[in-house]
PDB file of C-alpha atoms and ligand atoms in Angstrom:
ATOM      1  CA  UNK A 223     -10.557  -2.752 -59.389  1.00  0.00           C
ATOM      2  CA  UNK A 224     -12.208  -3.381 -56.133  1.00  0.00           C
ATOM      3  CA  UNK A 225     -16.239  -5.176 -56.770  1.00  0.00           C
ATOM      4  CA  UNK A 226     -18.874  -3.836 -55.102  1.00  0.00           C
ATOM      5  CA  UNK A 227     -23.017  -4.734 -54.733  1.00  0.00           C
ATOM      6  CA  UNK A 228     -25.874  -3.232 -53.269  1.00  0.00           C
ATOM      7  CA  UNK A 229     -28.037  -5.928 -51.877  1.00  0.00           C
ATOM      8  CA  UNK A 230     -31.164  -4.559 -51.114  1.00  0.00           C
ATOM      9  CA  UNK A 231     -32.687  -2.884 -54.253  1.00  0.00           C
ATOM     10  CA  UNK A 232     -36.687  -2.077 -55.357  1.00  0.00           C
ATOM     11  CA  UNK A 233     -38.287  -1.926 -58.264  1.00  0.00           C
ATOM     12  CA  UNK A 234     -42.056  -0.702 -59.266  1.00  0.00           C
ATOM     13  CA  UNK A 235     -42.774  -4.330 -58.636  1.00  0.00           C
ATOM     14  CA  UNK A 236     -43.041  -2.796 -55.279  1.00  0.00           C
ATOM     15  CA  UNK A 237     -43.019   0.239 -53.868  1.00  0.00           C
ATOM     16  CA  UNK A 238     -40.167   1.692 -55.960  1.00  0.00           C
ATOM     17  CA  UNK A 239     -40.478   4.330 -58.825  1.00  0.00           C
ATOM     18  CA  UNK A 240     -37.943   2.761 -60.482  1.00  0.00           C
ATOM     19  CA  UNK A 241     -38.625   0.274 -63.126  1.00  0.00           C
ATOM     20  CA  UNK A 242     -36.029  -2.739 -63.683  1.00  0.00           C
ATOM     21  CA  UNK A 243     -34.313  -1.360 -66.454  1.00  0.00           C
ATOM     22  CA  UNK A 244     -33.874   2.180 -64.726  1.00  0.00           C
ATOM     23  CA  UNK A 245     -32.621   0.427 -61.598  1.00  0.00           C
ATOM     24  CA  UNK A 246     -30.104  -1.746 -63.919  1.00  0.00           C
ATOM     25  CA  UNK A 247     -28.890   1.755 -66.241  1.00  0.00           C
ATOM     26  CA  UNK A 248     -28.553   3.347 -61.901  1.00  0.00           C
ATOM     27  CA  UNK A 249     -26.599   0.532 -61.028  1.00  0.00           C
ATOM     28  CA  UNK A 250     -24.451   0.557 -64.019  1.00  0.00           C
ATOM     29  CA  UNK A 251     -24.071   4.229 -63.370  1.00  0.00           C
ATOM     30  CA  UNK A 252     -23.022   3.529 -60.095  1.00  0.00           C
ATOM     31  CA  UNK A 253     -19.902   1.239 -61.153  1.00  0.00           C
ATOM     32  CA  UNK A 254     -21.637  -1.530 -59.064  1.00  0.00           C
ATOM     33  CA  UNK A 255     -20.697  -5.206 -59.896  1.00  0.00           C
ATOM     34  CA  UNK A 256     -23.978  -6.662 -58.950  1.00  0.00           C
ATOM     35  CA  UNK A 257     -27.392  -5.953 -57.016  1.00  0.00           C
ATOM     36  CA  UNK A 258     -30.305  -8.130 -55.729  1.00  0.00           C
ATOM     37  CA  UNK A 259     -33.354  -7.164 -56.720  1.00  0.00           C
ATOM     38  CA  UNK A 260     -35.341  -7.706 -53.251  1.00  0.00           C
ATOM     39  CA  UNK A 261     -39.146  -5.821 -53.956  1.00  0.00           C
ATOM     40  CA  UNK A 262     -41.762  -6.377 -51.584  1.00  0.00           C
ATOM     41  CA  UNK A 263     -43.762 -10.157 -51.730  1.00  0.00           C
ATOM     42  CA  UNK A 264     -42.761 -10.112 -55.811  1.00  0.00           C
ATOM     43  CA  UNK A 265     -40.002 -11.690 -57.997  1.00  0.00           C
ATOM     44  CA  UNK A 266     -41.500  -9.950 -60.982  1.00  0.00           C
ATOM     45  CA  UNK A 267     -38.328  -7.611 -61.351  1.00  0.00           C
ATOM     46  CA  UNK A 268     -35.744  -9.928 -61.723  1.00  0.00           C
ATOM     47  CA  UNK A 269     -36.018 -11.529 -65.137  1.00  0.00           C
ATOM     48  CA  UNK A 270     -37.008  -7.790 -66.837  1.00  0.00           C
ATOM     49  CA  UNK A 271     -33.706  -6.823 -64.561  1.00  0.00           C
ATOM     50  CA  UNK A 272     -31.357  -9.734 -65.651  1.00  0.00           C
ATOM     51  CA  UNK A 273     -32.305  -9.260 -69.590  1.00  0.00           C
ATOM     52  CA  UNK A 274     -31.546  -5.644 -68.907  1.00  0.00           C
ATOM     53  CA  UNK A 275     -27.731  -6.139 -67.459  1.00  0.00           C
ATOM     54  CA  UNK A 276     -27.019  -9.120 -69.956  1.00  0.00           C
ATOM     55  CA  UNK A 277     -23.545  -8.920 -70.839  1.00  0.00           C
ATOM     56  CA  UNK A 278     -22.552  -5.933 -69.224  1.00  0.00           C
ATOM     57  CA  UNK A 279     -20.918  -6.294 -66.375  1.00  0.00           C
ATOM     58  CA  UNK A 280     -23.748  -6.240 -63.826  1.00  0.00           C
ATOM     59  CA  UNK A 281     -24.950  -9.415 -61.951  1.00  0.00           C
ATOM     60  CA  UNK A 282     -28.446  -9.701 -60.755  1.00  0.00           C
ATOM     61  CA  UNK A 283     -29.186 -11.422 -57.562  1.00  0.00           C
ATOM     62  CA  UNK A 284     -32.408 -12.701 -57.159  1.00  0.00           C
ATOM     63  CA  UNK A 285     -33.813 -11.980 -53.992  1.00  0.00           C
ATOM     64  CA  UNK A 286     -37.101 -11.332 -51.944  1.00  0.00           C
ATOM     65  CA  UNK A 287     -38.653  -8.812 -48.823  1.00  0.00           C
ATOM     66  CA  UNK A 288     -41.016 -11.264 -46.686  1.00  0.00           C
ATOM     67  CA  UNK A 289     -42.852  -9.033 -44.066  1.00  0.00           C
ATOM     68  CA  UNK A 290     -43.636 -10.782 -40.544  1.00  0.00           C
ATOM     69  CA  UNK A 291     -45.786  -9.036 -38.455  1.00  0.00           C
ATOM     70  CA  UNK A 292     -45.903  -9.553 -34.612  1.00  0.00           C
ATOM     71  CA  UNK A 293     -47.058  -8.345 -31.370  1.00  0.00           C
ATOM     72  CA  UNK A 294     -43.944  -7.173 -30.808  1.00  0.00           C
ATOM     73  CA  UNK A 295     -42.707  -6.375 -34.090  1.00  0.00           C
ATOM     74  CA  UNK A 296     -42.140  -6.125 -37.806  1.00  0.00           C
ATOM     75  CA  UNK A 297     -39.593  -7.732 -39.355  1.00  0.00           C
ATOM     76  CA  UNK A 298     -38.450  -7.670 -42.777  1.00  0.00           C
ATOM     77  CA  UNK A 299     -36.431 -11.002 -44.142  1.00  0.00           C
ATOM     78  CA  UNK A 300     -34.868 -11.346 -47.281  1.00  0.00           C
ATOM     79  CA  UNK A 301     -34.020 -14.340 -49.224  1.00  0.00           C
ATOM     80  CA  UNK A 302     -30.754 -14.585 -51.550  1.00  0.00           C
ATOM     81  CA  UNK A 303     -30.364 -17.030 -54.802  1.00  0.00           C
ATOM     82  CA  UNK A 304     -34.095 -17.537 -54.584  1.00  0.00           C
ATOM     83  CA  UNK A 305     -35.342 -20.248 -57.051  1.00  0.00           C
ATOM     84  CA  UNK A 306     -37.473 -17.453 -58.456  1.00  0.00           C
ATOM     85  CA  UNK A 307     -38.710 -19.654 -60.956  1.00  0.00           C
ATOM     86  CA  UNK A 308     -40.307 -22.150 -58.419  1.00  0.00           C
ATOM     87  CA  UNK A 309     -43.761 -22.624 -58.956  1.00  0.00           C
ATOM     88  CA  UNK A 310     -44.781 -23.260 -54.909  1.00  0.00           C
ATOM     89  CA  UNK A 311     -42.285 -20.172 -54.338  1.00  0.00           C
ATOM     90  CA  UNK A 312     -44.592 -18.053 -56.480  1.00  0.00           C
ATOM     91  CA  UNK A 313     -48.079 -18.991 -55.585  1.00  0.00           C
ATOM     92  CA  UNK A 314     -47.365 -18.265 -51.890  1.00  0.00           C
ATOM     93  CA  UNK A 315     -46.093 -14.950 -53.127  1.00  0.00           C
ATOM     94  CA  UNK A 316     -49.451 -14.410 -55.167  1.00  0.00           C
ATOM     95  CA  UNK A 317     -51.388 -15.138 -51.859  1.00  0.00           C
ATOM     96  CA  UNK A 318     -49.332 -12.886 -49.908  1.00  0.00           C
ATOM     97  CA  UNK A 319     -49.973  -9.751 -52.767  1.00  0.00           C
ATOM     98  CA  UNK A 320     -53.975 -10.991 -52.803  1.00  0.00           C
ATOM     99  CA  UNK A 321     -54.330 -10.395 -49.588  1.00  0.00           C
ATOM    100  CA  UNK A 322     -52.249  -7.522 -49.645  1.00  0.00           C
ATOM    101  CA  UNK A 323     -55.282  -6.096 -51.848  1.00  0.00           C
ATOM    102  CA  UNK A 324     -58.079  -7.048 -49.096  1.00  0.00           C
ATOM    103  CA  UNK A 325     -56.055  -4.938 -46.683  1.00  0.00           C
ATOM    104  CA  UNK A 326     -55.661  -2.285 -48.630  1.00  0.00           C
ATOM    105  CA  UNK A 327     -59.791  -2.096 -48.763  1.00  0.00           C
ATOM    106  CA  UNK A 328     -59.322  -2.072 -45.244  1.00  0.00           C
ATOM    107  CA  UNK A 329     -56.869   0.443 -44.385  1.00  0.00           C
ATOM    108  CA  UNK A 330     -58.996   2.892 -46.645  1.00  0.00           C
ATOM    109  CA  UNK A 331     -62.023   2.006 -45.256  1.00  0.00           C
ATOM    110  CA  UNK A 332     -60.158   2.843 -42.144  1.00  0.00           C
ATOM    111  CA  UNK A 333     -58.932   6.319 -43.135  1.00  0.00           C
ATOM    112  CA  UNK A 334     -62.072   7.103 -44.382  1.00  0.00           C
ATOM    113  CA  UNK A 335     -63.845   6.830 -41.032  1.00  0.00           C
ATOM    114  CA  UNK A 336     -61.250   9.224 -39.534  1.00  0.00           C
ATOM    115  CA  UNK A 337     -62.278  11.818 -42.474  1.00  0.00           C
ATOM    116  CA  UNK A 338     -59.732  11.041 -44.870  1.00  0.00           C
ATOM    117  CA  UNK A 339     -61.286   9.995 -48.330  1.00  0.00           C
ATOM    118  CA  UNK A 340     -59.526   8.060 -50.346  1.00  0.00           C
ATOM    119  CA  UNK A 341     -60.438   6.788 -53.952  1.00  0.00           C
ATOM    120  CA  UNK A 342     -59.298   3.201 -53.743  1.00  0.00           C
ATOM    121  CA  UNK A 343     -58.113   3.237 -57.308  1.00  0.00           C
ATOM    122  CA  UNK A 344     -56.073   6.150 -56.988  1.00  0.00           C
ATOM    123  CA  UNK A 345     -53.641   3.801 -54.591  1.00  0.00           C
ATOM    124  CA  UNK A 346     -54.099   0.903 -57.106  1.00  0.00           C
ATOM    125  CA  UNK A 347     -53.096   3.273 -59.808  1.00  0.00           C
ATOM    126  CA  UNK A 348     -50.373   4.295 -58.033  1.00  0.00           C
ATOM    127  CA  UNK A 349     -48.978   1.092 -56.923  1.00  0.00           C
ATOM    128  CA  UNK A 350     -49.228  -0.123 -61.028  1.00  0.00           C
ATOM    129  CA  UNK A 351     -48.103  -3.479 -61.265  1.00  0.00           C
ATOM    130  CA  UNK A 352     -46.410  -3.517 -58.068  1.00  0.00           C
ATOM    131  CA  UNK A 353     -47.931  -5.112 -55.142  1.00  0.00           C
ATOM    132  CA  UNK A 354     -49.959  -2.765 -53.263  1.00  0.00           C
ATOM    133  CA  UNK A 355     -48.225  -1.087 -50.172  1.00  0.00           C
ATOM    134  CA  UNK A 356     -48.454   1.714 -47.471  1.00  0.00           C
ATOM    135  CA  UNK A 357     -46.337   3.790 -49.487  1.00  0.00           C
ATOM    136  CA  UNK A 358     -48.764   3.649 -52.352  1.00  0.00           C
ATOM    137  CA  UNK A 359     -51.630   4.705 -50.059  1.00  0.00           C
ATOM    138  CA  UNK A 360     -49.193   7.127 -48.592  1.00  0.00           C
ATOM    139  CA  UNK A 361     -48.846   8.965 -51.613  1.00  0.00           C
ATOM    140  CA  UNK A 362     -52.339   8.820 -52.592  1.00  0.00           C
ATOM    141  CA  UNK A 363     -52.924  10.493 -49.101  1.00  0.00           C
ATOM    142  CA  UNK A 364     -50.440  13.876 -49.458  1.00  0.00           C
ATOM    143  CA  UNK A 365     -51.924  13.731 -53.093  1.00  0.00           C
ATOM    144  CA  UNK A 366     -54.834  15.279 -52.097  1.00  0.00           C
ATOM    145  CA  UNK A 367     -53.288  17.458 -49.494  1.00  0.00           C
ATOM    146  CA  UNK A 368     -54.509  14.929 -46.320  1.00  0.00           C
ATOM    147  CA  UNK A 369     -51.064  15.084 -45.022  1.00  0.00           C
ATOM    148  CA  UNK A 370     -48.224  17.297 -46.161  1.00  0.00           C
ATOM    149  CA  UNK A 371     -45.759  14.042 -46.325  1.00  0.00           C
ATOM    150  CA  UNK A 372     -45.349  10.693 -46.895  1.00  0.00           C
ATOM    151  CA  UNK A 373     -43.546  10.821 -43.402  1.00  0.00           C
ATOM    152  CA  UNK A 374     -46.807  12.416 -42.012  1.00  0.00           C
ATOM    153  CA  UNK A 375     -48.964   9.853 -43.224  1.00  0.00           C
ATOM    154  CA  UNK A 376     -47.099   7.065 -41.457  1.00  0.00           C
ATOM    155  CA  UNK A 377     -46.549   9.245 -38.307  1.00  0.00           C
ATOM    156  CA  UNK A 378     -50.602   9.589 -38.188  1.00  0.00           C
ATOM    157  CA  UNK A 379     -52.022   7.053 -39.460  1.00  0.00           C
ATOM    158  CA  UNK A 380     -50.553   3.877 -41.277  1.00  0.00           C
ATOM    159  CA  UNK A 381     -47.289   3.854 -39.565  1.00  0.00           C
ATOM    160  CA  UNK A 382     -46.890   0.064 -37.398  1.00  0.00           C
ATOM    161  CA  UNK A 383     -49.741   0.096 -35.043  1.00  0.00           C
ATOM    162  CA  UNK A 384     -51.020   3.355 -36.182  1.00  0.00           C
ATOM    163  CA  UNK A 385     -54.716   3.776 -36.207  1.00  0.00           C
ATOM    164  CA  UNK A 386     -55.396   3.228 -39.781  1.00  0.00           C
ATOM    165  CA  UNK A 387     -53.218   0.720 -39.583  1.00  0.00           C
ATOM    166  CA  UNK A 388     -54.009  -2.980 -40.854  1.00  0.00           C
ATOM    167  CA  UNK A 389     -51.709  -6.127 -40.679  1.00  0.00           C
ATOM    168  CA  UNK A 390     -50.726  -7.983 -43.489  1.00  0.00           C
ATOM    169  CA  UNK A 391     -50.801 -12.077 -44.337  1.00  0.00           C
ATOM    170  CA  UNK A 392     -49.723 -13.645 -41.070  1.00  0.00           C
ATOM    171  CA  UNK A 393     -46.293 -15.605 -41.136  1.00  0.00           C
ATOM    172  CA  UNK A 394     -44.572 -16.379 -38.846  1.00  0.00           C
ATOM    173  CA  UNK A 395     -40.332 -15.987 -39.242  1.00  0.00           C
ATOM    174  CA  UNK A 396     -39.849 -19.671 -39.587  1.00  0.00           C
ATOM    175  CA  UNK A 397     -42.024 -19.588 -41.954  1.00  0.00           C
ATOM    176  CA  UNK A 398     -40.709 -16.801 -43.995  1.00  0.00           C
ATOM    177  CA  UNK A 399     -37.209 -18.848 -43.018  1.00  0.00           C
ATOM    178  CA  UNK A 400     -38.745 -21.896 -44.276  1.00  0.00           C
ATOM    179  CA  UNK A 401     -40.511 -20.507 -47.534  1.00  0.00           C
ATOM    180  CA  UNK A 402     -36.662 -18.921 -48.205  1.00  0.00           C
ATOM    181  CA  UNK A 403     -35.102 -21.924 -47.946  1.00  0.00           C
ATOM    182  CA  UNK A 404     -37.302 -24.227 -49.514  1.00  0.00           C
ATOM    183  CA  UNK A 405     -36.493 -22.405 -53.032  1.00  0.00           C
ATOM    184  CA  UNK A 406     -32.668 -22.800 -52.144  1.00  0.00           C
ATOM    185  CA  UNK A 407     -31.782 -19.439 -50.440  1.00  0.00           C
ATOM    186  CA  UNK A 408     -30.632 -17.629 -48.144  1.00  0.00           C
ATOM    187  CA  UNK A 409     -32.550 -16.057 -45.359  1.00  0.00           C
ATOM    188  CA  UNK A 410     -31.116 -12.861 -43.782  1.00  0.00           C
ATOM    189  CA  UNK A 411     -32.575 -10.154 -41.204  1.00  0.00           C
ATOM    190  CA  UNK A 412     -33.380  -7.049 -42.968  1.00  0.00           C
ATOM    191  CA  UNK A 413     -32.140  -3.509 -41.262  1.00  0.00           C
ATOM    192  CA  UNK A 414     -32.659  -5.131 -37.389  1.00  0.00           C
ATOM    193  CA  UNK A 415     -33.402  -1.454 -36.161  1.00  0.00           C
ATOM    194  CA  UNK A 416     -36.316  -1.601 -37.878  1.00  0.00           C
ATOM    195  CA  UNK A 417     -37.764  -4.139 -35.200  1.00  0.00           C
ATOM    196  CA  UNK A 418     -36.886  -1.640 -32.177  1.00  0.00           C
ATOM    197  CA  UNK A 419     -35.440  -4.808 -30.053  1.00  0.00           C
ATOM    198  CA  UNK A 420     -32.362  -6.094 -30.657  1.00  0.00           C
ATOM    199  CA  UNK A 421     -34.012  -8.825 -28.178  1.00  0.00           C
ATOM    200  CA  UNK A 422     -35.855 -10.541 -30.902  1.00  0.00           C
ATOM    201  CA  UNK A 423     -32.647 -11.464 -32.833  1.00  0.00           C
ATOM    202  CA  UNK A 424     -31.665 -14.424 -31.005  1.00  0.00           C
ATOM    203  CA  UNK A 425     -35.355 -16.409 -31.891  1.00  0.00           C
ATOM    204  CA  UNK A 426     -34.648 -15.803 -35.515  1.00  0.00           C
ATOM    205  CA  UNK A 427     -31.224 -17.011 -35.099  1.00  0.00           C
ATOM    206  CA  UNK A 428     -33.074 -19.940 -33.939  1.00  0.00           C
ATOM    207  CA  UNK A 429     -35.609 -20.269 -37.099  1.00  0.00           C
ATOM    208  CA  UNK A 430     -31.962 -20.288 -39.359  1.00  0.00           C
ATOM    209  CA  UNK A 431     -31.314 -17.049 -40.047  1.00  0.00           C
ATOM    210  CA  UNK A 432     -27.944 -16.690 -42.160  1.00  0.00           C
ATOM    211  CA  UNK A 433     -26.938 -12.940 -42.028  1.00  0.00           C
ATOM    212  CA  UNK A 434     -28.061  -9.828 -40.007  1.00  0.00           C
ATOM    213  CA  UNK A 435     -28.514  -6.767 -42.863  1.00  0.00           C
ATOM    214  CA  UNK A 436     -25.889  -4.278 -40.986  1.00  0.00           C
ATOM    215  CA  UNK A 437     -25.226  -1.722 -43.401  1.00  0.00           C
ATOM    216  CA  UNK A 438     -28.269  -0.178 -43.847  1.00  0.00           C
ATOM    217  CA  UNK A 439     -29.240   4.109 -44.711  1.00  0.00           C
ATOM    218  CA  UNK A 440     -31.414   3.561 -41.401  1.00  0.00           C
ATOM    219  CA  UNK A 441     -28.181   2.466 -39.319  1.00  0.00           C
ATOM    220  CA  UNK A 442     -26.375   4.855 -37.670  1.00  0.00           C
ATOM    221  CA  UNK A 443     -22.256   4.198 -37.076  1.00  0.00           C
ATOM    222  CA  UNK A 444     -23.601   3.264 -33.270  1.00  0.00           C
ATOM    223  CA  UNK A 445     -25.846   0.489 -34.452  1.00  0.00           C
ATOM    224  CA  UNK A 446     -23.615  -0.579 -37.147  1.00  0.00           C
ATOM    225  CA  UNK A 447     -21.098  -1.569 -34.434  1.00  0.00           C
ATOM    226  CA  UNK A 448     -24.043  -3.548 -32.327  1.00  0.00           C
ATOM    227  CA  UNK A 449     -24.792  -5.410 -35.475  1.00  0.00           C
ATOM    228  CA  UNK A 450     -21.084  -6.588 -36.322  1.00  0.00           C
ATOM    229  CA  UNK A 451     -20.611  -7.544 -33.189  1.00  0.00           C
ATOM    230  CA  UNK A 452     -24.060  -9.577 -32.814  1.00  0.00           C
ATOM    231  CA  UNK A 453     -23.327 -11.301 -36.304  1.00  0.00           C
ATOM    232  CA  UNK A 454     -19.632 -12.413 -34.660  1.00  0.00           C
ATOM    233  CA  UNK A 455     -21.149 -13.393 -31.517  1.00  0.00           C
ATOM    234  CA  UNK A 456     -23.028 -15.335 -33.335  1.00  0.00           C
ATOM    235  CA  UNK A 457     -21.258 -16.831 -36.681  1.00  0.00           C
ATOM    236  CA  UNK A 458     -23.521 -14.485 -39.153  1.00  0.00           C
ATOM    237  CA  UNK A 459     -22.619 -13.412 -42.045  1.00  0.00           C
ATOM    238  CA  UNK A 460     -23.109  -9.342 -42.294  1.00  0.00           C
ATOM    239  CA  UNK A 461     -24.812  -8.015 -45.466  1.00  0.00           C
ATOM    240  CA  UNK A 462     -25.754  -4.673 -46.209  1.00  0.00           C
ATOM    241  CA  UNK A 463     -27.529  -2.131 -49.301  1.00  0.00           C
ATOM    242  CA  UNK A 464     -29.312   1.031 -50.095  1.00  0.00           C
ATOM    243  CA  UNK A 465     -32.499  -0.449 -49.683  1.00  0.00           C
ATOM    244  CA  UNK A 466     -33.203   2.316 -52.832  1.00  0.00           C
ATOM    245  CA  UNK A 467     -37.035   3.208 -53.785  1.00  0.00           C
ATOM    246  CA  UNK A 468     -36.397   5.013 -56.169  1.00  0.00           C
ATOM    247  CA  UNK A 469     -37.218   8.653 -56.031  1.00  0.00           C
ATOM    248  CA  UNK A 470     -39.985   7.558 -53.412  1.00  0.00           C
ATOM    249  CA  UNK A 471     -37.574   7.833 -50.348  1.00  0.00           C
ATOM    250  CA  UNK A 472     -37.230  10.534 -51.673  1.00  0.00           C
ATOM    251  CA  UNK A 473     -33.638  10.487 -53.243  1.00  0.00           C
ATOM    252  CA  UNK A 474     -32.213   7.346 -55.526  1.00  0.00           C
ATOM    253  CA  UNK A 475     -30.069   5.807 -52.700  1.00  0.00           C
ATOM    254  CA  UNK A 476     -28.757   2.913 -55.116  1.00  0.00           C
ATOM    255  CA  UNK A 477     -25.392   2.343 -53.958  1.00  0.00           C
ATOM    256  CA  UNK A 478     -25.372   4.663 -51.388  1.00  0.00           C
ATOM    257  CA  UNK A 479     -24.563   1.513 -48.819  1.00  0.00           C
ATOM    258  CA  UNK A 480     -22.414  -1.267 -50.825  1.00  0.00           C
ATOM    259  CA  UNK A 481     -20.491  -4.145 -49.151  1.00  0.00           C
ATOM    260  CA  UNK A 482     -17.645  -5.880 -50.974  1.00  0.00           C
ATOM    261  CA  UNK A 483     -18.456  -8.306 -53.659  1.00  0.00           C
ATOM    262  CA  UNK A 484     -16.218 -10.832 -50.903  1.00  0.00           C
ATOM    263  CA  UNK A 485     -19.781 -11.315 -49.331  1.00  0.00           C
ATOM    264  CA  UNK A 486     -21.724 -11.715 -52.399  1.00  0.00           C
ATOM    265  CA  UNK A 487     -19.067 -14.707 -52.253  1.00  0.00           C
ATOM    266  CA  UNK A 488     -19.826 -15.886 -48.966  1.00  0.00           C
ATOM    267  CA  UNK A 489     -24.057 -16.024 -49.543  1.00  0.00           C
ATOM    268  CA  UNK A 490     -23.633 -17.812 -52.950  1.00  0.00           C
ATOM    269  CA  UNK A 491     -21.465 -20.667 -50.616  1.00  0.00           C
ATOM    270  CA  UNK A 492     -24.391 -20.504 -48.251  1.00  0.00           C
ATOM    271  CA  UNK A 493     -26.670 -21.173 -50.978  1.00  0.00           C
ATOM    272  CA  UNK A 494     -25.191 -24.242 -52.117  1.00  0.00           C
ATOM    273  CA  UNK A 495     -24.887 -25.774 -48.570  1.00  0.00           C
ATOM    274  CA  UNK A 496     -28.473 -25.043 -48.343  1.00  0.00           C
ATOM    275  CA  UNK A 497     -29.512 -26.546 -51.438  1.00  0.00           C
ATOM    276  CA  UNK A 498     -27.436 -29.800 -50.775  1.00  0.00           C
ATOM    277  CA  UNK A 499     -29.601 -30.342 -47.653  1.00  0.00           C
TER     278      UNK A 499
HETATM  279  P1  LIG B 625     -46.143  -2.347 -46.378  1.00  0.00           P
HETATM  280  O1  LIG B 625     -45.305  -3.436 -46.977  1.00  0.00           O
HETATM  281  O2  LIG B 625     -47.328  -2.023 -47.174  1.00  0.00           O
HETATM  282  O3  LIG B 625     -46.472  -2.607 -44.932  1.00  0.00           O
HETATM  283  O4  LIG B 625     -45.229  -1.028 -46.403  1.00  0.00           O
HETATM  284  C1  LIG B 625     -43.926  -1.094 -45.872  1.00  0.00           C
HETATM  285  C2  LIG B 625     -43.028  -0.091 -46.569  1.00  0.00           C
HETATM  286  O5  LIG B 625     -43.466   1.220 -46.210  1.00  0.00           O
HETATM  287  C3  LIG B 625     -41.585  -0.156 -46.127  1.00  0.00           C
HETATM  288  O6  LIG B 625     -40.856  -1.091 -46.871  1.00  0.00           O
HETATM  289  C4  LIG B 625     -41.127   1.232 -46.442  1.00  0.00           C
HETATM  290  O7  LIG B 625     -40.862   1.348 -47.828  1.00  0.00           O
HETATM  291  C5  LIG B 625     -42.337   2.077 -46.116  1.00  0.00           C
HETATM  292  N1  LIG B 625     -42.353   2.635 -44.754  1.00  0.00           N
HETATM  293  C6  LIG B 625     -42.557   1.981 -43.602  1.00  0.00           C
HETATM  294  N2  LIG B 625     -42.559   2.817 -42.539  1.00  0.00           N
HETATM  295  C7  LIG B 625     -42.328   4.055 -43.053  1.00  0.00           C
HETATM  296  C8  LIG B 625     -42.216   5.369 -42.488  1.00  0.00           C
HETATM  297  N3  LIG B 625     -42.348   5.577 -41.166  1.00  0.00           N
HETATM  298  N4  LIG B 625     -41.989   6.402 -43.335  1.00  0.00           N
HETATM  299  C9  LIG B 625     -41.871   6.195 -44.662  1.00  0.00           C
HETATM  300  N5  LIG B 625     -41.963   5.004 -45.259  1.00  0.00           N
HETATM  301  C10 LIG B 625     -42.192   3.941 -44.466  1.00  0.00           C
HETATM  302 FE1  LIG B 626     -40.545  -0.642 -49.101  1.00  0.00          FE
HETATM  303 FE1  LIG B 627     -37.620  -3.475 -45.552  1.00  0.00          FE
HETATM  304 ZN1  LIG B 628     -36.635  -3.036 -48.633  1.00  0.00          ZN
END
């Protein structure tokens, strides 16, 4: 029987609603062969995730979602075969999620000076154990009836450059490359449309990128085509997933995009030329 995995998969260590073991019992579900577990600045899903699919038939991936913020900008990277475990690996994550707190403060404070008042705890409770995010405050938001969405709050307010909007820890991509590779994995572009310029591709090429994310919910068939050709043009490899938050997005997309376990393959053989270096 054909293997498949969905690459890009969040837990409530993020901004998911899913814990670990209900994203392992969706995956299983699914008939997938394996999944990473990529949440948001946090490797605190994996282990509860891999102790959850032990010895039956699922493979966890470790795997992070590194936010760079620029001018022109945001980009999402992810890192494969992580050394989760890495000590350096996970303070610079706990940095990341501290100051991930501050701007939270920020963003409310923000909101409330454009008449929008929001109890700071309410998004803390609602984000759990996860690090905080704009989905968090998002929902805190149409809690109370501020906007009617999730989709409205971003359009409004917190969306990228919005006017409640406030940036997160500055890195630069070759340092999210960098802080990928030093723990032995593999950096890859997440969903490219997200950055609105295909232009900015060929820099992160240059930083060491491995893979361009192609199949992606957000990519149409058009952009799908762009993306496989870029990655050829190029020698990347193409990786792809659901990129599933649960029931946050606001369906459980797990396995909805799924590449062939072939590439799985491929970035585990990428891994171990990296770590060799
Ligand atoms: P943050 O990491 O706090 O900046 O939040 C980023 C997350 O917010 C993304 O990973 C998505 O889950 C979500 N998000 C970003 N833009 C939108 C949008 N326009 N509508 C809904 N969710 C969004
Ligand atoms: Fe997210
Ligand atoms: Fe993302
Ligand atoms: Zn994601």
């Amino acid at each position: 029987m054909a293997k498949f995995a969905d690459l890009h998969v969040h837990t409530y260590f993020s901004d998911s609603t899913l814990s670990p073991e209900e994203v392992v019992e969706n995956a299983l579900k699914k008939e997938l062969s394996a999944i990473a577990i990529s949440d948001h600045d946090s490797v605190d899903g994996i282990d509860p995730a891999m102790a959850a699919a032990n010895g039956r038939g699922l493979e966890i991936i470790s795997s992070v979602e590194l936010t760079v913020e620029r001018e022109d900008a945001e980009i999402h990277m992810l890192g494969y075969f992580i050394d989760y475990k890495d000590q350096r690996f996970a303070d610079k994550l706990r940095e990341i999620r501290q100051f991930r707190v501050e701007r939270m403060r920020r963003m409310v404070e923000k909101l409330k000076n454009e008449g929008v008042d929001i109890p700071i705890e309410r998004v803390f409770e609602i984000a759990g154990r996860g690090s905080v995010g704009r989905p968090h405050l998002a929902g805190a938001m149409a809690e109370i009836g501020a906007v009617r969405n999730l989709r409205e709050a971003f359009d409004r307010y917190i969306g990228y450059g919005g006017t409640c909007y406030v940036e997160k820890k500055k890195i630069t991509s070759k340092e999210a490359v960098e802080m990928i590779v030093d723990s032995g994995g593999v950096p890859v572009l997440a969903h490219p449309k997200l950055m609105g310029n295909d232009a900015c591709i060929k820099g992160l090429i240059e930083d060491g990128i491995a893979a361009l994310e192609v199949y992606h919910p957000d990519h149409k068939p058009s952009d799908i085509k762009r993306y496989e050709r870029i990655a050829k043009e190029n020698g990347l490899l193409v990786t792809g997933g659901s990129d599933c938050h649960g029931l946050s997005k606001p369906r459980i997309l797990m396995g909805s995009v799924r590449v062939p376990y072939d590439i799985v393959e491929k970035l585990k053989e990428k891994a171990r030329l990296i770590r060799r270096r």
